[in-house]
DNA sequence: ACGCTCGATTCCATATTTCGAAACGAGATT
DNA sequence: AATCTCGTTTCGAAATATGGAATCGAGCGT
């Protein structure tokens, strides 16, 4: 039973994917990364988790996540993988189905329900920046001729809220809802650069600095140096740090009091984003749009 | 404790909203409608729910839903409204927060987390029809000059997957993820018309025929007559049945074997959609698009 | 038609876990 | 300083989640 829970803490999956081979399936795998808990902190952690945590709920969520990551799953498969009894999994799924969080397709396979979409879209709408930034992101995509994105931070991770494609769009894994590590993207780093050092340390402690490509920053010192540069110049760049072949320029959108509300970016294949465009042309364009959005957010 | 659960079964909220006054907040209220359980079936139902249901999970979900419907809530508020103890709510929220399904904003207010967006978007992507229909829906919006929609059925309810606006867009409550009763919309009725009568009966038994406007069909016989007409002519119409001032024309998208995969519609203000357009021009346009989508789905 | 296999479902005794009352502590208000 | 409100913590009683075994049921091959 304890083994059941520990099985969720998988080692990082290094995805040295090329841009053109990025698929939706792979994104699910990436998301299942958790920092491995080392043996020493176990007592403390157990204390905390046992006393203040509802284990049954955790179990239900794990089941849903399993179904999600596998694009549908049957009871036996889930029970085996999660080291739970079939009857337990059965009851959890029945409950979730009754509440419309999962549904049973043909042939006894359970799928994640669209109820999650209702709540998720509500959560997105609640972010002030979303509606304000959307039209500007579209403009950004048009004027740059590349893909433009909006990302926000939650629980120390980045979540894509919106993406606008230009006509030259590349098929990419960054749908709305996609979760990424902040240190692996230009948008993430732009947000980190706005946060107090203490906060950044907390985030690194919680999520680590997993390596996605050979260019990913995996060293705390190096990251902090980069963040300083970003804070100075006002924009961040990502040269294939999350995905091989993909480059981005980004800047954070902040409150009047410098709290980051999210970040916007332009991203495209390395072949089209040479240095001239990447560090001259695009930063200027992005900073313009940043200003417009910040004004609109402030006086909405 | 039993009282706690029964408090979720609220009577229908009749929303005689006008088109122009429809807001996001109101949509949340609508969604909280549940069929009231009458006293006689209680034993049976308890038996079923008690034996095969994980009550703890249900409780967690109710808490999340409460937070969702109230656009954020504190522990005491939730505990009071849901008739649970503060410590219970506290522990559930802590668990959900740890798993990133909720997050705590400033001032001890909990909000629904964007984790729901990740899972929800995944659920949407899994519907074959979504990617296929999207570009066609956009075309439908352009060619009709009105709003065009894509809806699918799940658990006997309708869920909007996508909406495309024309330049003359009206500000409406139908974002992606929005849930509606099937019998109140043209798209819903178009889907119902494809289902075997037995299935339609089940759905009505589960969700009832709640009245949204004075034009809503609230009688089973009347509904079945309408469904027959729809099945014959291949398209459905909604004259202010869900929302005062809003009219729609819709048709179902089906598999080669007539299983409905979803429905598409054009909707706009009554003032612009007179009978000439509503029952002559638009049905033809929609049926064309339906054909294109069905071909693409079949040979994808 | 028959047995065979695999999965979902049901039943039940057991003990794990949840739950609520009450106490505590921090902030705000009077 | 007293009072109120709200989140957090503690702890034992009571509820209920759990896993294993038994049952059911569909699909397959002989």
mmCIF file of N, CA and C (backbone and C1' of nucleotides) in Angstrom, chain B residues 1 53-56 75-76 86-87 90 104 108, chain D residues 5-12 15-18:
data_model
loop_
_atom_site.group_PDB
_atom_site.id
_atom_site.type_symbol
_atom_site.label_atom_id
_atom_site.label_comp_id
_atom_site.label_asym_id
_atom_site.label_seq_id
_atom_site.Cartn_x
_atom_site.Cartn_y
_atom_site.Cartn_z
ATOM 1 N N UNK B 1 -24.629 14.586 8.455
ATOM 2 C CA UNK B 1 -23.785 14.032 7.400
ATOM 3 C C UNK B 1 -24.611 13.641 6.189
ATOM 4 N N UNK B 53 -19.796 3.226 -3.724
ATOM 5 C CA UNK B 53 -19.351 4.586 -3.930
ATOM 6 C C UNK B 53 -18.311 4.973 -2.883
ATOM 7 N N UNK B 54 -17.349 5.746 -3.282
ATOM 8 C CA UNK B 54 -16.345 6.221 -2.334
ATOM 9 C C UNK B 54 -16.757 7.609 -1.864
ATOM 10 N N UNK B 55 -17.308 7.655 -0.674
ATOM 11 C CA UNK B 55 -17.875 8.919 -0.199
ATOM 12 C C UNK B 55 -16.835 10.010 -0.030
ATOM 13 N N UNK B 56 -15.652 9.623 0.363
ATOM 14 C CA UNK B 56 -14.603 10.617 0.560
ATOM 15 C C UNK B 56 -14.297 11.351 -0.738
ATOM 16 N N UNK B 75 -12.327 28.371 3.802
ATOM 17 C CA UNK B 75 -12.652 27.124 4.488
ATOM 18 C C UNK B 75 -13.963 27.213 5.259
ATOM 19 N N UNK B 76 -14.110 28.243 6.039
ATOM 20 C CA UNK B 76 -15.313 28.357 6.864
ATOM 21 C C UNK B 76 -16.569 28.427 6.019
ATOM 22 N N UNK B 86 -14.959 22.173 9.791
ATOM 23 C CA UNK B 86 -13.856 22.931 9.218
ATOM 24 C C UNK B 86 -12.630 22.057 9.005
ATOM 25 N N UNK B 87 -12.367 21.167 9.980
ATOM 26 C CA UNK B 87 -11.164 20.353 9.848
ATOM 27 C C UNK B 87 -11.244 19.441 8.630
ATOM 28 N N UNK B 90 -10.646 21.528 5.598
ATOM 29 C CA UNK B 90 -9.232 21.889 5.618
ATOM 30 C C UNK B 90 -8.378 20.781 5.024
ATOM 31 N N UNK B 104 -4.201 28.205 -3.317
ATOM 32 C CA UNK B 104 -4.643 29.180 -2.341
ATOM 33 C C UNK B 104 -4.159 30.553 -2.763
ATOM 34 N N UNK B 108 -6.204 33.513 2.149
ATOM 35 C CA UNK B 108 -6.890 32.271 2.504
ATOM 36 C C UNK B 108 -8.113 31.961 1.650
ATOM 37 P P DT D 5 -18.027 36.774 14.886
ATOM 38 O "O5'" DT D 5 -16.916 36.506 13.773
ATOM 39 C "C5'" DT D 5 -16.217 37.604 13.186
ATOM 40 C "C4'" DT D 5 -15.111 37.061 12.299
ATOM 41 C "C3'" DT D 5 -15.403 35.687 11.711
ATOM 42 O "O3'" DT D 5 -14.994 35.669 10.352
ATOM 43 C "C1'" DT D 5 -13.365 35.623 12.881
ATOM 44 P P DC D 6 -15.518 34.549 9.351
ATOM 45 O "O5'" DC D 6 -14.185 33.795 8.915
ATOM 46 C "C5'" DC D 6 -13.048 34.561 8.502
ATOM 47 C "C4'" DC D 6 -11.807 33.743 8.739
ATOM 48 C "C3'" DC D 6 -11.953 32.276 8.308
ATOM 49 O "O3'" DC D 6 -11.031 31.975 7.284
ATOM 50 C "C1'" DC D 6 -10.924 32.470 10.449
ATOM 51 P P DG D 7 -10.976 30.541 6.599
ATOM 52 O "O5'" DG D 7 -9.596 29.987 7.164
ATOM 53 C "C5'" DG D 7 -8.400 30.675 6.822
ATOM 54 C "C4'" DG D 7 -7.242 30.130 7.634
ATOM 55 C "C3'" DG D 7 -6.886 28.681 7.348
ATOM 56 O "O3'" DG D 7 -5.466 28.570 7.342
ATOM 57 C "C1'" DG D 7 -7.404 28.932 9.648
ATOM 58 P P DT D 8 -4.839 27.171 6.882
ATOM 59 O "O5'" DT D 8 -4.520 26.500 8.291
ATOM 60 C "C5'" DT D 8 -3.568 27.114 9.144
ATOM 61 C "C4'" DT D 8 -3.474 26.367 10.456
ATOM 62 C "C3'" DT D 8 -3.158 24.876 10.323
ATOM 63 O "O3'" DT D 8 -1.907 24.631 10.962
ATOM 64 C "C1'" DT D 8 -4.866 25.274 11.926
ATOM 65 P P DT D 9 -1.197 23.238 10.801
ATOM 66 O "O5'" DT D 9 -1.633 22.488 12.139
ATOM 67 C "C5'" DT D 9 -1.337 23.071 13.400
ATOM 68 C "C4'" DT D 9 -2.021 22.304 14.521
ATOM 69 C "C3'" DT D 9 -1.859 20.782 14.458
ATOM 70 O "O3'" DT D 9 -1.101 20.381 15.595
ATOM 71 C "C1'" DT D 9 -4.090 21.428 15.026
ATOM 72 P P DT D 10 -0.574 18.875 15.733
ATOM 73 O "O5'" DT D 10 -1.451 18.283 16.926
ATOM 74 C "C5'" DT D 10 -2.087 19.185 17.824
ATOM 75 C "C4'" DT D 10 -3.085 18.444 18.717
ATOM 76 C "C3'" DT D 10 -2.931 16.931 18.743
ATOM 77 O "O3'" DT D 10 -3.094 16.479 20.079
ATOM 78 C "C1'" DT D 10 -5.133 17.483 18.120
ATOM 79 P P DC D 11 -2.582 15.021 20.499
ATOM 80 O "O5'" DC D 11 -3.949 14.214 20.593
ATOM 81 C "C5'" DC D 11 -5.064 14.781 21.302
ATOM 82 C "C4'" DC D 11 -6.258 13.845 21.212
ATOM 83 C "C3'" DC D 11 -5.896 12.372 21.017
ATOM 84 O "O3'" DC D 11 -6.779 11.572 21.777
ATOM 85 C "C1'" DC D 11 -7.283 13.080 19.256
ATOM 86 P P DG D 12 -6.323 10.080 22.201
ATOM 87 O "O5'" DG D 12 -7.714 9.346 22.428
ATOM 88 C "C5'" DG D 12 -8.809 10.046 23.037
ATOM 89 C "C4'" DG D 12 -10.092 9.725 22.300
ATOM 90 C "C3'" DG D 12 -10.368 8.228 22.112
ATOM 91 O "O3'" DG D 12 -11.761 8.011 22.299
ATOM 92 C "C1'" DG D 12 -10.340 9.286 20.016
ATOM 93 P P DA D 15 -21.050 5.617 13.324
ATOM 94 O "O5'" DA D 15 -20.553 5.886 11.831
ATOM 95 C "C5'" DA D 15 -20.017 7.164 11.513
ATOM 96 C "C4'" DA D 15 -19.010 7.046 10.393
ATOM 97 C "C3'" DA D 15 -19.523 6.331 9.140
ATOM 98 O "O3'" DA D 15 -19.098 7.084 8.020
ATOM 99 C "C1'" DA D 15 -17.526 5.313 9.863
ATOM 100 P P DT D 16 -19.755 6.842 6.624
ATOM 101 O "O5'" DT D 16 -18.561 6.108 5.878
ATOM 102 C "C5'" DT D 16 -17.220 6.557 6.066
ATOM 103 C "C4'" DT D 16 -16.292 5.623 5.305
ATOM 104 C "C3'" DT D 16 -16.985 4.806 4.215
ATOM 105 O "O3'" DT D 16 -16.081 4.472 3.183
ATOM 106 C "C1'" DT D 16 -16.008 3.363 5.703
ATOM 107 P P DA D 17 -15.859 5.455 1.948
ATOM 108 O "O5'" DA D 17 -14.374 5.057 1.489
ATOM 109 C "C5'" DA D 17 -13.308 5.522 2.259
ATOM 110 C "C4'" DA D 17 -12.163 4.530 2.251
ATOM 111 C "C3'" DA D 17 -11.875 3.891 0.900
ATOM 112 O "O3'" DA D 17 -10.462 3.771 0.781
ATOM 113 C "C1'" DA D 17 -12.385 2.201 2.460
ATOM 114 P P DT D 18 -9.805 3.143 -0.494
ATOM 115 O "O5'" DT D 18 -9.538 1.644 -0.036
ATOM 116 C "C5'" DT D 18 -8.652 1.422 1.068
ATOM 117 C "C4'" DT D 18 -8.487 -0.061 1.302
ATOM 118 C "C3'" DT D 18 -8.318 -0.869 0.021
ATOM 119 O "O3'" DT D 18 -7.023 -1.422 -0.004
ATOM 120 C "C1'" DT D 18 -9.900 -1.888 1.507
#
